[in-house]
Short mmCIF file of C-alpha atoms in Angstrom, two decimals:
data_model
loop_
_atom_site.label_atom_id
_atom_site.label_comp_id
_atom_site.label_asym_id
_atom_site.label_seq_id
_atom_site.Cartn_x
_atom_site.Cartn_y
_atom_site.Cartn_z
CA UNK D 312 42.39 133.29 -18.11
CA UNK D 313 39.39 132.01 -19.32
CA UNK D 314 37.45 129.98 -17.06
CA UNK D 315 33.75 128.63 -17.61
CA UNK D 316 31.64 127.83 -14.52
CA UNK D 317 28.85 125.56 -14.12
CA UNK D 318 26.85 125.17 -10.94
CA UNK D 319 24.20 123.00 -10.55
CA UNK D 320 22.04 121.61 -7.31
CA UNK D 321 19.30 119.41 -6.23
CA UNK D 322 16.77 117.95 -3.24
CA UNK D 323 15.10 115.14 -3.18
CA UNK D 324 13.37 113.07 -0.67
CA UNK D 325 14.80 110.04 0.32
CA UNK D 326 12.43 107.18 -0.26
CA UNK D 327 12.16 103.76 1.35
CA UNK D 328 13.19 100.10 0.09
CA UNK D 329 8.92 99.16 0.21
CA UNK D 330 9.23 98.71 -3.92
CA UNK D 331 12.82 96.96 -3.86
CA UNK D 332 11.19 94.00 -1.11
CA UNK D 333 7.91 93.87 -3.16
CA UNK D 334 9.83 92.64 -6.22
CA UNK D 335 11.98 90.24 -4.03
CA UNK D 336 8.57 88.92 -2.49
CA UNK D 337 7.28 88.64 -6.14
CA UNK D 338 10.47 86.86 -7.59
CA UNK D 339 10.26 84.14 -4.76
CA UNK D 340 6.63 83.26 -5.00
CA UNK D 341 7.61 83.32 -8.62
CA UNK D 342 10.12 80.37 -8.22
CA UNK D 343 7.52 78.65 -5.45
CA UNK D 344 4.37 78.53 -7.74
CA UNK D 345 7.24 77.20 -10.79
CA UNK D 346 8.39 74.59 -8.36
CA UNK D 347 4.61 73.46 -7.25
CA UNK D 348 3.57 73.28 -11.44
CA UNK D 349 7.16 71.18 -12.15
CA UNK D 350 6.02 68.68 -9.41
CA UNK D 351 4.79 65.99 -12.32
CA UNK D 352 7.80 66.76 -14.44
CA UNK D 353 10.37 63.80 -14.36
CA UNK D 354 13.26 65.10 -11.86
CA UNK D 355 13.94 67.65 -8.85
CA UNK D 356 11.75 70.89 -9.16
CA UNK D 357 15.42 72.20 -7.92
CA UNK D 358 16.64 70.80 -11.04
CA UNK D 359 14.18 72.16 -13.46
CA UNK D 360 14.52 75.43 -11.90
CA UNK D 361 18.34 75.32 -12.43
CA UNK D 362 17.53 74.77 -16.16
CA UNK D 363 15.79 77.30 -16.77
CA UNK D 364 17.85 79.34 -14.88
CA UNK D 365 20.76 78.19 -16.50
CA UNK D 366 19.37 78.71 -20.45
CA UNK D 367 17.65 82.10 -19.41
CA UNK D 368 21.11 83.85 -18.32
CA UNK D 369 23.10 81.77 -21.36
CA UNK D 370 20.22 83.97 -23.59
CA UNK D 371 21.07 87.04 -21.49
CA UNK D 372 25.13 86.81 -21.38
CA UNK D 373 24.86 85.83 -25.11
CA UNK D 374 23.19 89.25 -26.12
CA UNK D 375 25.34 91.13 -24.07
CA UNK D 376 28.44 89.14 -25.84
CA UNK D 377 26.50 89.94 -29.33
CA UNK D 378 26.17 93.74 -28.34
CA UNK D 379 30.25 94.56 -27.17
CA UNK D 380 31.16 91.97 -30.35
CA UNK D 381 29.49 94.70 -32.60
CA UNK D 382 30.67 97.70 -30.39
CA UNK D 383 34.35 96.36 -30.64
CA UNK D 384 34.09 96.06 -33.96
CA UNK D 385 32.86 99.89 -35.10
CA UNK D 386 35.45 100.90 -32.28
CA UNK D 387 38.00 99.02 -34.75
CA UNK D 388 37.16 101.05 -37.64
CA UNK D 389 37.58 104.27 -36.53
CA UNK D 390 40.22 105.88 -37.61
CA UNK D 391 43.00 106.82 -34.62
CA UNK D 392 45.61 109.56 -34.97
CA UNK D 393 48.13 111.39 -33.19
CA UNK D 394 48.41 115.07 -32.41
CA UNK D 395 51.06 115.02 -34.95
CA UNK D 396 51.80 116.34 -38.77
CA UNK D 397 50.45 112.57 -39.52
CA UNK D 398 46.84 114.24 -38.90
CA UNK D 399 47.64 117.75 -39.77
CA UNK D 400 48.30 115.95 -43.66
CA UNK D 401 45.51 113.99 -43.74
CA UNK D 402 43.35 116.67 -42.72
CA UNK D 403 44.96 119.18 -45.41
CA UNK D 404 44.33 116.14 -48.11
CA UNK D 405 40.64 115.69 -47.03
CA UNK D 406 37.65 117.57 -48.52
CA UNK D 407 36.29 120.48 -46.62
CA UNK D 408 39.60 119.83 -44.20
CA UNK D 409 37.24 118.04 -42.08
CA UNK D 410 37.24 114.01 -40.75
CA UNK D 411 33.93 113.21 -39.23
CA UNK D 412 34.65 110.77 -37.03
CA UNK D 413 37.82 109.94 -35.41
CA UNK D 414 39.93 109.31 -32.24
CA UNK D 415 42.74 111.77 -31.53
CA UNK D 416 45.46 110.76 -28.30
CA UNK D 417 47.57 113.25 -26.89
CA UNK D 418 48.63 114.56 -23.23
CA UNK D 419 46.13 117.23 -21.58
CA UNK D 420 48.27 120.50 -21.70
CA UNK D 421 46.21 123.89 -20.72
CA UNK D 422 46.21 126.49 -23.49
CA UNK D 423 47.10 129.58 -20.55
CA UNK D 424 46.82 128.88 -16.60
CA UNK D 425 45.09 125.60 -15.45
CA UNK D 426 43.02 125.18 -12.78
CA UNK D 427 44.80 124.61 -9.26
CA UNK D 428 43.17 122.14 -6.76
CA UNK D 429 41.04 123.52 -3.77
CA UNK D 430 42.53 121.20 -1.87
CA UNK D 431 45.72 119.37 -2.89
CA UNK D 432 49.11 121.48 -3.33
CA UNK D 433 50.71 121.55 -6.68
CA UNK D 434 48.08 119.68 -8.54
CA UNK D 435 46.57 121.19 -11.42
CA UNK D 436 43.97 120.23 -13.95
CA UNK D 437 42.06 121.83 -16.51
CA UNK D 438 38.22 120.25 -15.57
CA UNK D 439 37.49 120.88 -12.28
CA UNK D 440 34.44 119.42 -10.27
CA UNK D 441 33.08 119.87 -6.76
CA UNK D 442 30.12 118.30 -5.18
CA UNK D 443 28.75 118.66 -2.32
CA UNK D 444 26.53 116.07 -0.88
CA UNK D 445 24.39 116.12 2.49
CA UNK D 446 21.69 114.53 4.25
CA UNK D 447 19.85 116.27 6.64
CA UNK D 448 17.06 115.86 8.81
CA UNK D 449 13.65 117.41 10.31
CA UNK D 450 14.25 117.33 14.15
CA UNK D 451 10.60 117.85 14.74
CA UNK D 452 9.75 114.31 12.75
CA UNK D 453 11.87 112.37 15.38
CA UNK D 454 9.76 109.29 16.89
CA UNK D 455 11.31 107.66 20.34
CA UNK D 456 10.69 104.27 20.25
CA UNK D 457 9.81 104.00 24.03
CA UNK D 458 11.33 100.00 24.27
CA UNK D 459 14.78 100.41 22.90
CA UNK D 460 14.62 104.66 23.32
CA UNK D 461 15.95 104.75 19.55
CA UNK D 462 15.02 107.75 17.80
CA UNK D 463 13.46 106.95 14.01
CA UNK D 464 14.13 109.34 11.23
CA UNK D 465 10.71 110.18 9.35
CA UNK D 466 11.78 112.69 7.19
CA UNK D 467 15.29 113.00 5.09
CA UNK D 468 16.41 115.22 2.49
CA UNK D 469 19.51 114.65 0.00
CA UNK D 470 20.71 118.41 -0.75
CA UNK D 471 23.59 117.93 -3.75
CA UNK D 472 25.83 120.55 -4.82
CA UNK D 473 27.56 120.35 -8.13
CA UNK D 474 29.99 123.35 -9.49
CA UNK D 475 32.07 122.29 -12.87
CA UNK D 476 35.10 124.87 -14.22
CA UNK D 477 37.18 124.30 -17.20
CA UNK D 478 40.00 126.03 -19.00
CA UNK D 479 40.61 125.91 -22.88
CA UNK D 480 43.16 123.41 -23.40
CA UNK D 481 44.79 121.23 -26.03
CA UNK D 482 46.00 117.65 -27.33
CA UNK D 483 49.89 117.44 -27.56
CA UNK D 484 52.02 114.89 -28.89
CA UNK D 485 54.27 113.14 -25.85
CA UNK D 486 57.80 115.09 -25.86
CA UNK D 487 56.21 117.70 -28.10
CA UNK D 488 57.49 121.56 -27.54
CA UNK D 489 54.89 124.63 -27.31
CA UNK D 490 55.29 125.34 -30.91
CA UNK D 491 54.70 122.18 -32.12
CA UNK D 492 51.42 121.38 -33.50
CA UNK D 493 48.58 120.30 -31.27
CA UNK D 494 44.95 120.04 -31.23
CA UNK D 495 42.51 122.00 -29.44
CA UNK D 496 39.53 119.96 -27.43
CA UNK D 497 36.26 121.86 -28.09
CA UNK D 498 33.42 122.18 -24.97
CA UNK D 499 35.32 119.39 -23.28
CA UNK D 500 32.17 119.76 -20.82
CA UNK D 501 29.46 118.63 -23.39
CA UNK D 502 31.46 115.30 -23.95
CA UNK D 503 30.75 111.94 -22.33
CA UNK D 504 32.74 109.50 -20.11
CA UNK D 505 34.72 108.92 -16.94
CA UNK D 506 37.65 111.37 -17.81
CA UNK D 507 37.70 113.14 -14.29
CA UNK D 508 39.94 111.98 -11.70
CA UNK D 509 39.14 112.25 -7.97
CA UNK D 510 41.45 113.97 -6.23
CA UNK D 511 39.68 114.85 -2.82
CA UNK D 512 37.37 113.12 -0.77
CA UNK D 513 36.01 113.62 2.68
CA UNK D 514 33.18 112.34 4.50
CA UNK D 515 31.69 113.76 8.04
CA UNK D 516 29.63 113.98 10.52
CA UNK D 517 28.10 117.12 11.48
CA UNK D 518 26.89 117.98 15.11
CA UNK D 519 23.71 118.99 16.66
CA UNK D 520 22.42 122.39 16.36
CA UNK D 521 18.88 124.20 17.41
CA UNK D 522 17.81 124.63 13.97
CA UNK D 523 14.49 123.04 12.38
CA UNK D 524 16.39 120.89 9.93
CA UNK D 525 20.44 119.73 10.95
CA UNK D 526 22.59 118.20 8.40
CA UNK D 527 23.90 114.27 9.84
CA UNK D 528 26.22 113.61 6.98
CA UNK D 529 28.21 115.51 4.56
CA UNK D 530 30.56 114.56 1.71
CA UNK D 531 32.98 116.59 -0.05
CA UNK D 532 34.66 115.50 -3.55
CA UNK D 533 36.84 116.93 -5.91
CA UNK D 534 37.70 115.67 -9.50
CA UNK D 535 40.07 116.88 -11.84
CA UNK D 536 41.48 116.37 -15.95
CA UNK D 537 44.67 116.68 -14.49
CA UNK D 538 47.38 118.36 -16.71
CA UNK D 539 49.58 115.75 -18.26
CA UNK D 540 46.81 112.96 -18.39
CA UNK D 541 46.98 110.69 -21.37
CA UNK D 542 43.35 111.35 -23.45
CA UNK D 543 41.67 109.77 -26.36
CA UNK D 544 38.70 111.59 -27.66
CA UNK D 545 36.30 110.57 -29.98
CA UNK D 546 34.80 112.86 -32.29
CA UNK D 547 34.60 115.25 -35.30
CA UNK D 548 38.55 116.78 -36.13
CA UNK D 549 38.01 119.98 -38.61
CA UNK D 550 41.14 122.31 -39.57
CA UNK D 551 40.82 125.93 -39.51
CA UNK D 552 42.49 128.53 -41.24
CA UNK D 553 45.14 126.01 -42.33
CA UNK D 554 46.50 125.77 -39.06
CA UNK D 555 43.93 125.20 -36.19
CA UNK D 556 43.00 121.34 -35.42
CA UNK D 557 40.14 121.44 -33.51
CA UNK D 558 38.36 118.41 -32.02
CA UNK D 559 34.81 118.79 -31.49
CA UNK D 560 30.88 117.42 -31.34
CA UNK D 561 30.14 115.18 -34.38
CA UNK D 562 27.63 116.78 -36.76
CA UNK D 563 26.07 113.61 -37.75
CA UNK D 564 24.54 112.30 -34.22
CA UNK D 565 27.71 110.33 -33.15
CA UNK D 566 28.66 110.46 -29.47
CA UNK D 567 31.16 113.22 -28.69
CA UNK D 568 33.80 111.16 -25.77
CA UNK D 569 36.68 111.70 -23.94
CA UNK D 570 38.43 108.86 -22.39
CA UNK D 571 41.49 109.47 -19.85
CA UNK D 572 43.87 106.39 -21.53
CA UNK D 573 45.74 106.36 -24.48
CA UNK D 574 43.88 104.48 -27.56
CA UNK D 575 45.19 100.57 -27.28
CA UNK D 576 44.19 100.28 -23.27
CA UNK D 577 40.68 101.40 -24.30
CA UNK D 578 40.60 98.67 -26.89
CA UNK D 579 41.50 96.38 -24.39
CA UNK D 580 39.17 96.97 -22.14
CA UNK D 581 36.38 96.73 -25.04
CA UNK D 582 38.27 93.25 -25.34
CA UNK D 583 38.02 91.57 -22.06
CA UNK D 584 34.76 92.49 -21.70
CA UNK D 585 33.62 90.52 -25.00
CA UNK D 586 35.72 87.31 -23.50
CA UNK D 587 34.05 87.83 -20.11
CA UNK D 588 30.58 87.83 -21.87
CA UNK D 589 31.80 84.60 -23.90
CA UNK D 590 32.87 82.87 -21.20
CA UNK D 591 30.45 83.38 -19.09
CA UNK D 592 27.87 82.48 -21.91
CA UNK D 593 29.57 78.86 -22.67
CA UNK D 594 29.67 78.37 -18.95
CA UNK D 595 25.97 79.17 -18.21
CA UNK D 596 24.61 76.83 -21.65
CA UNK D 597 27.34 73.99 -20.15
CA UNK D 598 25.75 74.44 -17.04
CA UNK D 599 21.85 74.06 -18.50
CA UNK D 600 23.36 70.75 -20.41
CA UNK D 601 24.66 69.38 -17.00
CA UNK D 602 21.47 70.09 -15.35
CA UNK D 603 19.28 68.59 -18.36
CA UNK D 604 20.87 66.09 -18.62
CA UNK D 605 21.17 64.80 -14.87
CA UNK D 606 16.61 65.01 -15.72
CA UNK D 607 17.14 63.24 -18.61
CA UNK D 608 19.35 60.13 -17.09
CA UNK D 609 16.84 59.62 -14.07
CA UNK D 610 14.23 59.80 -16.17
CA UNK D 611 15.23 56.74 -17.89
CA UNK D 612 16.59 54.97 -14.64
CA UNK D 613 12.72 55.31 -13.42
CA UNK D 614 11.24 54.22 -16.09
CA UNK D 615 14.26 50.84 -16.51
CA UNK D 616 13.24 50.19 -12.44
CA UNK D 617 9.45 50.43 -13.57
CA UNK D 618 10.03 47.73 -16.57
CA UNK D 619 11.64 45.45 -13.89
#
């Protein structure tokens, strides 16, 4: 069995929310000062704010609605095949038996012997991914706060553990047989998207020892391309020695992805998040109007009480 193993780990010091207030501290004198400089304008300062507000996330949502619009439609031409003879044909009718950018579905089936969980019996996968995640701390940077006899954690360290393995597998029609034709998923690793499942997860505490630096919290995750998973991938589809289908990187630039549902509840998704955008974009610019024009309407009452 071939298995590929990737192992990779990293520290960093765990930094405080100083920047994160700053901004909020900002953002509020922001909206003060705006208020203050709106006090001659005709209406509520309140009301003016909402405005703005209002027309300044309609702008934002918009865009966003603009950018999935687009996406959805180059999802919508690419082309979208089976692990079938349909694609074996097409790809023996096209030059250089190569199509450079399509979406192939088919179940996850390992080419020899998958990948069994470290922790749950009888489930097997053929990407398999461990972290390990801990925060420690230096027991010599301990503080007592002599009032409330709290102790206050100077110094924290994130220690995280990552080890990836994979086994060659393939694309196979639903119902298909071992001889039937299939399509072989090239350096599944170097694709992109949330095609692991999480299988495992635990969380603990650990306890006090006499060391310099003791870990308080650890977390322990497994995630799996579980055998028999419904997968789309997106990329190039060449045909070797007349009988090979191989799915691979695109040569031209074009992201390489792997998404664990069959084509049509991908689309779908793409789908409801253009109508959420929409909505939310008509509901934000109604909002503005409602808010400009409850301005606009005292503005003239003032000026009608004025003339009397």
């Amino acid at each position: 069995m071939c298995v590929r193993q990737k192992t990779t780990s990293c520290v960093g010091v765990l930094g405080d929310e100083e920047m994160k207030l700053k901004q909020l501290s900002f953002s509020k004198w922001c909206l003060i000062d705006l208020a203050e400089r709106m006090g001659d304008f005709p209406g509520s300062p309140l009301v003016w704010i909402g405005v703005l507000s209002s027309f300044s996330l309609t702008s934002l949502f918009y865009q966003l609605y603009q950018e999935k619009k687009n996406e959805l439609k180059e999802l919508k031409e690419i082309p979208i095949f089976k692990a079938d003879q349909h694609l074996m044909k097409v790809l023996q009718a096209s030059p250089h038996k190569r199509l450079e950018y399509v979406a192939v579905e088919g179940l996850v089936q390992a080419d020899g012997e998958p990948l069994a969980s470290q922790f749950v019996p009888r489930c097997f996968g053929v990407i398999q991914k461990t972290t390990v995640t801990e925060l420690w701390q230096n027991s010599f940077a301990k503080m007592w706060d002599s009032c409330t006899l709290r102790n206050i954690f100077k110094s924290q360290l994130l220690i995280y553990r990552e080890t990836s393995n994979s086994v060659p597998f393939s694309l196979v029609s639903p119902g298909a047989y071992s001889n039937d034709l299939f399509v072989k998923v090239h350096n599944p690793l170097e694709a992109s998207g949330s095609y692991l499942e999480r299988v495992y997860n635990k969380v603990g505490r650990a306890e006090e020892c006499f060391s310099n630096e003791i870990p308080i919290v650890t977390e322990e995750t497994e995630e799996l391309l579980r055998v028999g998973t419904t997968l789309t991938g997106f990329g190039e589809v060449v045909l070797e020695g007349g009988q090979v289908i191989r799915l691979q990187a695109p040569q031209d630039g074009r992201k390489y992805i792997l998404v664990p549902s069959d084509h049509r509840s991908f689309m779908d998704r793409h789908e409801i998040s253009a109508r959420m955008w929409k909505s939310l974009t008509a509901f934000t610019g109604l909002m503005g109007t409602l808010f400009l024009g409850e301005v606009f309407f005292n503005s003239v009452g003032k000026q009608g009480g004025r003339s009397r």
